[in-house]
Coordinates of C-alpha atoms in Angstrom, one line a residue:
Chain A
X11 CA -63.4 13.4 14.4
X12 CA -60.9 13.5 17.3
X13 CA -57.7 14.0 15.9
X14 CA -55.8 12.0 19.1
X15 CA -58.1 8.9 18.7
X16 CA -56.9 6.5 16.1
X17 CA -59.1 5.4 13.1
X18 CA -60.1 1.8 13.6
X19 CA -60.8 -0.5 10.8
X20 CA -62.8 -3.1 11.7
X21 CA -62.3 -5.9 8.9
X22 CA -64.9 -8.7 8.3
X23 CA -66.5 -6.4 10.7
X24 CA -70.6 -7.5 9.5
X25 CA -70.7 -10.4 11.9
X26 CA -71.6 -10.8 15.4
X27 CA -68.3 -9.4 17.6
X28 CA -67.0 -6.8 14.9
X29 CA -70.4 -4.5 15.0
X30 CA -70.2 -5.0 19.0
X31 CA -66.3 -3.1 19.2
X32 CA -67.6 -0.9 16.7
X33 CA -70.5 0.4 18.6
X34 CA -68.1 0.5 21.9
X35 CA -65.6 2.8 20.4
X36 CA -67.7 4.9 18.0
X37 CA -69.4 5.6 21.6
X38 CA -66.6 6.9 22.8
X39 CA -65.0 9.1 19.5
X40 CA -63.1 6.7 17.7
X41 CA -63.6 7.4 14.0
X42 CA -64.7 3.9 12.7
X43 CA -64.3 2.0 9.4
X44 CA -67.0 -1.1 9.0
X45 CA -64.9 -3.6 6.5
X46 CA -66.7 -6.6 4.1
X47 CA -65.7 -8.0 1.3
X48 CA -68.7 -6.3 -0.2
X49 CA -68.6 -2.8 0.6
X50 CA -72.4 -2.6 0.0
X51 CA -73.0 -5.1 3.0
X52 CA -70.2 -2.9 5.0
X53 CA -72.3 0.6 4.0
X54 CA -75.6 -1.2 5.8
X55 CA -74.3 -2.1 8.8
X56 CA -72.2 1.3 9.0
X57 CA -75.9 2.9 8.7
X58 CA -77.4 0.4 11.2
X59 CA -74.8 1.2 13.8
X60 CA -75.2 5.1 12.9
X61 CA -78.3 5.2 13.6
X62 CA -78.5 3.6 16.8
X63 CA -75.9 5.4 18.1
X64 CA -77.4 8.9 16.6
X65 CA -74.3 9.6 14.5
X66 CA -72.8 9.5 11.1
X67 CA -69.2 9.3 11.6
X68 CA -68.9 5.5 11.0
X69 CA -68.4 4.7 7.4
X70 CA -68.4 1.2 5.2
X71 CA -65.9 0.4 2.8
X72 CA -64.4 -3.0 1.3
X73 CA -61.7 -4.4 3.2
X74 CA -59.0 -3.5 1.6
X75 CA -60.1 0.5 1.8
X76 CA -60.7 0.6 5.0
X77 CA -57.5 -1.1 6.1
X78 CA -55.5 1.9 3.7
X79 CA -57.8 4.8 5.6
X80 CA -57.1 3.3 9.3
X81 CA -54.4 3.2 11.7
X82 CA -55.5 0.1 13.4
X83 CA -56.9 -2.6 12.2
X84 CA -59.2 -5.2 13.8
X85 CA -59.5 -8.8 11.7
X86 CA -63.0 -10.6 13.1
X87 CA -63.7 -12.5 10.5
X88 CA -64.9 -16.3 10.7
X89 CA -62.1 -18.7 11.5
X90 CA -62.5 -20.2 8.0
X91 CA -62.1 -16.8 6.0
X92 CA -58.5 -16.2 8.0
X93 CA -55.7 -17.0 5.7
X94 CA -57.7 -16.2 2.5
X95 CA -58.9 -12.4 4.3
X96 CA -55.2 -11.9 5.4
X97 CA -53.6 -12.7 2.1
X98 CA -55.9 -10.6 0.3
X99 CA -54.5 -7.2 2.6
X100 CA -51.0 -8.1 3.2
X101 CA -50.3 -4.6 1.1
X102 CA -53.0 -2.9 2.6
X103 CA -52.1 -3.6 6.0
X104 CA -48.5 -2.6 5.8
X105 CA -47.3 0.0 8.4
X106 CA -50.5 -0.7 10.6
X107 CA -51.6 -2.5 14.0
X108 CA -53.6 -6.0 13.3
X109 CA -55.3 -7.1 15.9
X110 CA -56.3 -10.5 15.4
X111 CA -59.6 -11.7 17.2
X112 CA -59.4 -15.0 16.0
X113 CA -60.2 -18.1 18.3
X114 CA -60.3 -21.3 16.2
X115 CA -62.9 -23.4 17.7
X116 CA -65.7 -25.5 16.1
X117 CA -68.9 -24.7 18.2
X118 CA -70.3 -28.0 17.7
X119 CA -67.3 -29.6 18.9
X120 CA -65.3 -27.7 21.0
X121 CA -61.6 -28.2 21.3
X122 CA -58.2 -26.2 21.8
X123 CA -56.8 -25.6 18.3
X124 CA -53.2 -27.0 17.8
X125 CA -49.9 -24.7 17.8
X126 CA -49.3 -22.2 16.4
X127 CA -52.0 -19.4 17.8
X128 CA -54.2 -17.8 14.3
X129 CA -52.3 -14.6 15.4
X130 CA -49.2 -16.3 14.4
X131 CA -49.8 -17.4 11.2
X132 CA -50.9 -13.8 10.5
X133 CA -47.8 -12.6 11.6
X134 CA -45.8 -15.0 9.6
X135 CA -48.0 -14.2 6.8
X136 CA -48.1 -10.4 6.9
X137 CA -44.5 -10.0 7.8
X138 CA -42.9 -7.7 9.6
X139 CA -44.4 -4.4 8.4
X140 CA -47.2 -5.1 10.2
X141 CA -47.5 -5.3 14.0
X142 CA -50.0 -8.2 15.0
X143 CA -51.6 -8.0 18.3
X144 CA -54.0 -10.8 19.3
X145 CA -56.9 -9.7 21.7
X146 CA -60.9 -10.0 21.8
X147 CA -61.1 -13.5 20.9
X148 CA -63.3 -14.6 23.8
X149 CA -65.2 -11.6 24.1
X150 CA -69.2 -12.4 23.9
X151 CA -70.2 -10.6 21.4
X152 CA -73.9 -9.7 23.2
X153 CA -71.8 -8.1 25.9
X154 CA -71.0 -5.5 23.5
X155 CA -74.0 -4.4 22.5
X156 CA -75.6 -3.8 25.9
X157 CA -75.1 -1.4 28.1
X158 CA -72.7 0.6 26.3
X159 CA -70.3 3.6 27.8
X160 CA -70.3 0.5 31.1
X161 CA -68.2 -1.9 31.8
X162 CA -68.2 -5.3 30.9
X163 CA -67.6 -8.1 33.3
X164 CA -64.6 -9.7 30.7
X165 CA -60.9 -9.7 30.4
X166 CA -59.4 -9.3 27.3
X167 CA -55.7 -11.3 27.5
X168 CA -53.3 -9.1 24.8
X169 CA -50.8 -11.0 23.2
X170 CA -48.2 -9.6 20.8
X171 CA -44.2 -9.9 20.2
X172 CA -44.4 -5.7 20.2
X173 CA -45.5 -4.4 23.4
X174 CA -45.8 -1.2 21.9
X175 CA -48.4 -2.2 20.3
X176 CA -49.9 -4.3 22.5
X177 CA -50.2 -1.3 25.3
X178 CA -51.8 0.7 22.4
X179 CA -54.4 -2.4 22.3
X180 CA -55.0 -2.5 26.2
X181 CA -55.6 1.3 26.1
X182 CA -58.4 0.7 23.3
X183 CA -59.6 -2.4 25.2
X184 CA -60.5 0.0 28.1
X185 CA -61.4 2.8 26.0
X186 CA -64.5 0.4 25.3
X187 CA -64.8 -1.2 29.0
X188 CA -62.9 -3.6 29.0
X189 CA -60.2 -4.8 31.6
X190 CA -57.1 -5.8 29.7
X191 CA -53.4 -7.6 30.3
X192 CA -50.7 -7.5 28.6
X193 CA -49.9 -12.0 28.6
X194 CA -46.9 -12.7 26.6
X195 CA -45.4 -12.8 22.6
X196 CA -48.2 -14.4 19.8
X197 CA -47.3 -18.1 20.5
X198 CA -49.0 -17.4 24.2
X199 CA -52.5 -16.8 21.8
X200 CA -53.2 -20.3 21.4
X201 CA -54.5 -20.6 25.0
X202 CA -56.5 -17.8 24.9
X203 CA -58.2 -19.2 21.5
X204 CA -58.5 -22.5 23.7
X205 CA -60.0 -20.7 26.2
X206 CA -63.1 -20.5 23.8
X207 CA -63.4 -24.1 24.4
X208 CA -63.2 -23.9 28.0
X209 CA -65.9 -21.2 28.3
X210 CA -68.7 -23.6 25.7
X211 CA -68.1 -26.4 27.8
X212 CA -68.4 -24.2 31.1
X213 CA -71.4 -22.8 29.6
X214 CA -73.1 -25.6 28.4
X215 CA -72.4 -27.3 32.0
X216 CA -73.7 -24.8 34.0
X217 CA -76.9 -23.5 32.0
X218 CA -75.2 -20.0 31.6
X219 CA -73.9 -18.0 28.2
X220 CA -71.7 -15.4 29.8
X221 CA -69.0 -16.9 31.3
X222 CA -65.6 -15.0 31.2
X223 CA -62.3 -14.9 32.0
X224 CA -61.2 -13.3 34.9
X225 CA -57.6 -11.9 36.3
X226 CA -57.0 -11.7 40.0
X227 CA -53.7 -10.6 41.8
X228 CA -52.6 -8.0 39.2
X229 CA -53.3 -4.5 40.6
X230 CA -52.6 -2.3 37.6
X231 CA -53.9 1.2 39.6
Chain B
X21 CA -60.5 -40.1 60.8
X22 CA -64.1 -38.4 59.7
X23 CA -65.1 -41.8 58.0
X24 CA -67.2 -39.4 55.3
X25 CA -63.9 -37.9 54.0
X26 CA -62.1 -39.5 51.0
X27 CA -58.4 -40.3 52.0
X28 CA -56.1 -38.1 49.9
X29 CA -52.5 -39.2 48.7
X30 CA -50.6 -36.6 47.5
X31 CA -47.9 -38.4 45.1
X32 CA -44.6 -36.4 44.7
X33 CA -45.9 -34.3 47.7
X34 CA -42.4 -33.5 48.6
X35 CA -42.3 -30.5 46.2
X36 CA -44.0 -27.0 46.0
X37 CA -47.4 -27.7 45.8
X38 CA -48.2 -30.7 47.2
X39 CA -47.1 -29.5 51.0
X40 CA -49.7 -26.5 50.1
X41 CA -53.0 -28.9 48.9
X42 CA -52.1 -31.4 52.2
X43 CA -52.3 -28.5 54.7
X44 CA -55.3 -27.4 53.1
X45 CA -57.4 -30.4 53.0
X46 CA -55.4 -31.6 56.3
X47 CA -56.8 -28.3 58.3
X48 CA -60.3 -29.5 56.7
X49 CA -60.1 -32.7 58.8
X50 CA -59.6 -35.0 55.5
X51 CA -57.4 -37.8 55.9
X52 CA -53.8 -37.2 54.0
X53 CA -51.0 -39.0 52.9
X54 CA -47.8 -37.6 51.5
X55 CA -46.8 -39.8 49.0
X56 CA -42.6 -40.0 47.8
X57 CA -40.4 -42.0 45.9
X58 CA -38.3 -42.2 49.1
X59 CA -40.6 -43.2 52.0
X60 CA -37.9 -41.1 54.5
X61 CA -38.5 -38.2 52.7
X62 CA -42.2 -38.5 52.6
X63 CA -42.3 -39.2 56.5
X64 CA -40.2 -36.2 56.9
X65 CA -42.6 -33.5 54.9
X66 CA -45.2 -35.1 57.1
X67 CA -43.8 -34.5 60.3
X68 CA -43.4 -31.3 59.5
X69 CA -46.8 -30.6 58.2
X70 CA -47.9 -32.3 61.3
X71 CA -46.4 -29.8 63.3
X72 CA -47.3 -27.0 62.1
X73 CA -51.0 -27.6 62.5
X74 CA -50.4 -29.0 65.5
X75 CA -51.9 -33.0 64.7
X76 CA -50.6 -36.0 64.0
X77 CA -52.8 -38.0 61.2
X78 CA -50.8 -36.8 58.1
X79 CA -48.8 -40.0 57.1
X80 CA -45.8 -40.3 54.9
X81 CA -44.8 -43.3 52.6
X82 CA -43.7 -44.7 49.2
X83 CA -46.3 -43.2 46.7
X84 CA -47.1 -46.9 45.8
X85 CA -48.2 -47.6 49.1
X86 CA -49.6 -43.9 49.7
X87 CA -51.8 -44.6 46.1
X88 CA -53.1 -48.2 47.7
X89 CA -54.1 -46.7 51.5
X90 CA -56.0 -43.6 49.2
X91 CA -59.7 -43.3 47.9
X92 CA -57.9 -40.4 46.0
X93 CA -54.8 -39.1 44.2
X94 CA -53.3 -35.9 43.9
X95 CA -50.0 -36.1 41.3
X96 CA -48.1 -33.4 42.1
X97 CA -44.5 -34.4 40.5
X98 CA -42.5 -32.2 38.2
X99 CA -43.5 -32.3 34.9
X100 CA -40.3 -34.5 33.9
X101 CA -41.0 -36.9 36.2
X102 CA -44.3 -37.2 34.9
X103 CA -44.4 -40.6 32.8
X104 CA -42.0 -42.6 35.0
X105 CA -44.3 -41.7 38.1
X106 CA -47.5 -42.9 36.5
X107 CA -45.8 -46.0 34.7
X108 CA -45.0 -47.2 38.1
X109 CA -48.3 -46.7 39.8
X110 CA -50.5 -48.0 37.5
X111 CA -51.2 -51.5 39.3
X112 CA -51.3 -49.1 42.6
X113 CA -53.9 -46.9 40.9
X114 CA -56.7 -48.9 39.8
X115 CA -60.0 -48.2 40.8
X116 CA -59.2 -44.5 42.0
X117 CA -59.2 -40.7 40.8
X118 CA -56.2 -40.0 39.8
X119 CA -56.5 -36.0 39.5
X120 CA -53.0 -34.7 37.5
X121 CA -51.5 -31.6 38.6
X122 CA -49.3 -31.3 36.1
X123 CA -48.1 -28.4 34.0
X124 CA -45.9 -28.8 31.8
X125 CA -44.1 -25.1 31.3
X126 CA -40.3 -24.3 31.4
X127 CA -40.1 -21.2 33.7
X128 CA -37.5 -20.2 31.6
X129 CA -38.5 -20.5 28.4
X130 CA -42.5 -20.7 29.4
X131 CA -44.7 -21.3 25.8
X132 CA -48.2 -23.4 25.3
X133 CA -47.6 -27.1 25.6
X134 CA -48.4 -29.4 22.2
X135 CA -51.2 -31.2 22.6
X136 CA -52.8 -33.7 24.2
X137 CA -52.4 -32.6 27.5
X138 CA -51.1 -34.1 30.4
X139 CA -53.5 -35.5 32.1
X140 CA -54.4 -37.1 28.8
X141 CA -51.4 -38.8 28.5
X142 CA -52.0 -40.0 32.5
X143 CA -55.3 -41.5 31.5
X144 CA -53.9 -43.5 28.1
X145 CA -51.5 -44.4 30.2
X146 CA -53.6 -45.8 33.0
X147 CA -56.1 -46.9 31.6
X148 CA -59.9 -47.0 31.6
X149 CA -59.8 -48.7 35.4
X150 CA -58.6 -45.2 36.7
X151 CA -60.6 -42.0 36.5
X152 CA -58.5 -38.8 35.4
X153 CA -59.1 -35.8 36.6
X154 CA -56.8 -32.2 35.5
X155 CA -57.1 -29.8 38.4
X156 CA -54.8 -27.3 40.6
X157 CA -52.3 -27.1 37.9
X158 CA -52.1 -23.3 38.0
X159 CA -52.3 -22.5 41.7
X160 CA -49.5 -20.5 43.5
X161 CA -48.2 -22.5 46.2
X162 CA -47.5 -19.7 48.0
X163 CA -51.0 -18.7 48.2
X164 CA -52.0 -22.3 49.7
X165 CA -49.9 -22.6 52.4
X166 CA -51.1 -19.1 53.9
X167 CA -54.1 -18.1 55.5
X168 CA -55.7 -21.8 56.0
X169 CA -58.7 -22.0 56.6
X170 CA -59.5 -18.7 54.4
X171 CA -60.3 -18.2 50.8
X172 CA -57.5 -18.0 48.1
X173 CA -58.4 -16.1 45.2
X174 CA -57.7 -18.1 42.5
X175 CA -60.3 -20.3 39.9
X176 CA -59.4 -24.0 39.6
X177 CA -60.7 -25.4 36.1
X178 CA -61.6 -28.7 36.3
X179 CA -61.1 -31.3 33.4
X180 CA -62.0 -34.5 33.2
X181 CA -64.2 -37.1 30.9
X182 CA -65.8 -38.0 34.1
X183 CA -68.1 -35.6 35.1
X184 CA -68.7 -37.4 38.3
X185 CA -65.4 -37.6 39.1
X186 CA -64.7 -33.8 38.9
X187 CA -67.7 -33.4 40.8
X188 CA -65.8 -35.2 43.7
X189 CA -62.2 -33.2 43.4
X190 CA -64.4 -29.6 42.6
X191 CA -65.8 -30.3 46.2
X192 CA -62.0 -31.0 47.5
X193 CA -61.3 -27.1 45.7
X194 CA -63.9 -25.6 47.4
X195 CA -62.7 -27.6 50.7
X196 CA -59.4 -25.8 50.6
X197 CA -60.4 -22.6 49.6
X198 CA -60.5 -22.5 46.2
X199 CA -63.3 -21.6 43.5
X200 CA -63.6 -24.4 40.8
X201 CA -65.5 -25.2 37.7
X202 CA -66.1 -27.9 35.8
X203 CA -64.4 -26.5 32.0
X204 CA -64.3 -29.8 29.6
X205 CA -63.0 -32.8 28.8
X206 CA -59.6 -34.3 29.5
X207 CA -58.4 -32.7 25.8
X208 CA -59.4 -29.6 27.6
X209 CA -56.9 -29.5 30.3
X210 CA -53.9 -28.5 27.5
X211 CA -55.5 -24.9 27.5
X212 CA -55.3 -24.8 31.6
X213 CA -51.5 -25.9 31.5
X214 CA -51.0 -22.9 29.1
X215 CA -52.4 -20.4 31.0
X216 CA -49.0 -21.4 33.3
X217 CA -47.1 -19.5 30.8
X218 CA -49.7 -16.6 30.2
X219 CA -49.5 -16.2 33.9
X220 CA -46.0 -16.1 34.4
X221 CA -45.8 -13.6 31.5
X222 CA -48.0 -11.2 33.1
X223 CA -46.5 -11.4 36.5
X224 CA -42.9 -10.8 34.6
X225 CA -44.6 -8.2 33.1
X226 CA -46.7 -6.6 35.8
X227 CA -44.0 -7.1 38.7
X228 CA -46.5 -9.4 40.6
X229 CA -46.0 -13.0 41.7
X230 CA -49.9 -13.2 42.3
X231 CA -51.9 -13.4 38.6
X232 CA -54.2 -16.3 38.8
X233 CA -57.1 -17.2 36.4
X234 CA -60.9 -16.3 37.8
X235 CA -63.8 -16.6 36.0
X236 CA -66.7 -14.3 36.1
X237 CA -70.8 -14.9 34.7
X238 CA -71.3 -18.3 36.2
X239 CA -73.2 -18.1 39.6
X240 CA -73.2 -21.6 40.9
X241 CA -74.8 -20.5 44.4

């Protein structure tokens, strides 16, 4: 394990976009923590990822465990396990990074979510020993898994109230090929979880699945 | 007049943006009126967009009138000015696009707008005889009113519950320069207005006055 790299816990990290970051940073010497409720279904997908990568540095854990053993944390659970995930690890998480990858949006019916952003109410619900970032929401999650170690044709729009924190989230999101702005405190997360609506109905309009946000006129060097 | 292009009124043209979308379309060869709450005012931007590309068929009137003599309508007012402007051109209105510009951001203070947006307000307010369209609302008016007849390189995301409609003012984008997409419904257009604030917190941020929006893994030929 590379002692200057941060341990990342991904948390509710079995679905479709947390296994993606995973494989993107393990690839490049993050140490990496797969999270679940059940540590069991957290061990699998740890093995899965292992495996495909050739390596047995990633580990699965419950939530909770992982968050203790991490320095950063990465929430990508389902929009309708949020509040009930978060209230579960406000201890564990204390002291740590969140980054909060959750964009509200009903995939059948595709809509901006209402005020404030998901990262907020994490904030407000963690308080302020933790330091919530939001970033990654509208990242497609098969983007991820190809072509790894190459970049990906997204931008990832970091919102957080501590931009300390937030630069440390940038640096990750290129770490794993991905171009990444700094766009303003937590409330500014709403759009980019409406932006999930933006990109289904752009999508679904023009016969595509990878459309992306883009950022032009910032030259970062 | 090319008989084949739609005659555009730009309503509240006397401000930032509107000058910027008339020279555009005007250096095209479509048809443009600058539209004013004071007709002297109007006839005055006119003149001088005249003269600087050297013609004479921009006009300048009341915006009723300029709404009446149009096939289509660009509201370009500030956002306070918003309601009262529509509320008066609603008779004036029937029967066209009505595409709404508006953002509604304080540059001071800039943070997500509640929803609906805007240019769902415009359409309750007009009614089902006019056709709404959200468009332009985060385009530097800087960028427009250099380099006619050249690419600017900036996305505009087109809303609208009429899909014909935003077929028409998508065309007008491409006209002036700009890259568009159909992204949603009216509802839609709340996320677009939002990224106003994302953007001017990255060009705070990044010392730019330049960040626009692009969008990347859609190839519409």
């Amino acid at each position: 394990m590379d002692s200057k790299k941060p341990t990342i816990a991904i948390l509710g990290g079995t679905g479709k976009e947390g296994p993606g970051l995973a494989l993107r940073w393990a690839n490049e010497g993050y140490p990496i923590i797969i999270g679940s409720r059940q540590s069991e279904k957290a061990e699998n997908v740890a093995k899965e990822l292992n495996e495909q990568l050739g390596i047995d540095t990633i580990q699965g854990m419950e939530n909770g465990e992982a968050a203790r053993r991490a320095d950063l944390c990465v929430l990508t659970v389902v929009q309708t396990a949020h509040k009930e995930a978060l209230t579960g690890l406000v201890d564990d998480l204390k002291g740590k990074i969140l980054v909060d990858a959750t964009a509200r949006v009903d995939f059948r019916d595709p809509k901006p979510p209402p005020s404030p952003s998901a990262a907020r109410h994490a904030q407000n619900l963690l308080g302020d020993d933790v330091r919530v970032v939001a970033a990654f929401q509208n990242v497609p999650a098969h983007s991820l898994k190809k072509n790894l170690g190459q970049a990906i044709d997204t931008v990832v729009l970091v919102c957080s109230d501590d931009v300390e924190a937030a630069e440390e989230v940038i640096e990750l999101a290129n770490a794993g090929g991905m171009r990444a702005y700094y766009a303003g405190g937590l409330d500014n997360a709403v759009v980019v979880e409406g932006l999930t609506s933006l990109l289904i109905s752009m999508n679904k309009y023009y016969g595509t699945k990878t459309a992306s946000i883009g950022i032009t006129g910032i030259d970062k060097n």
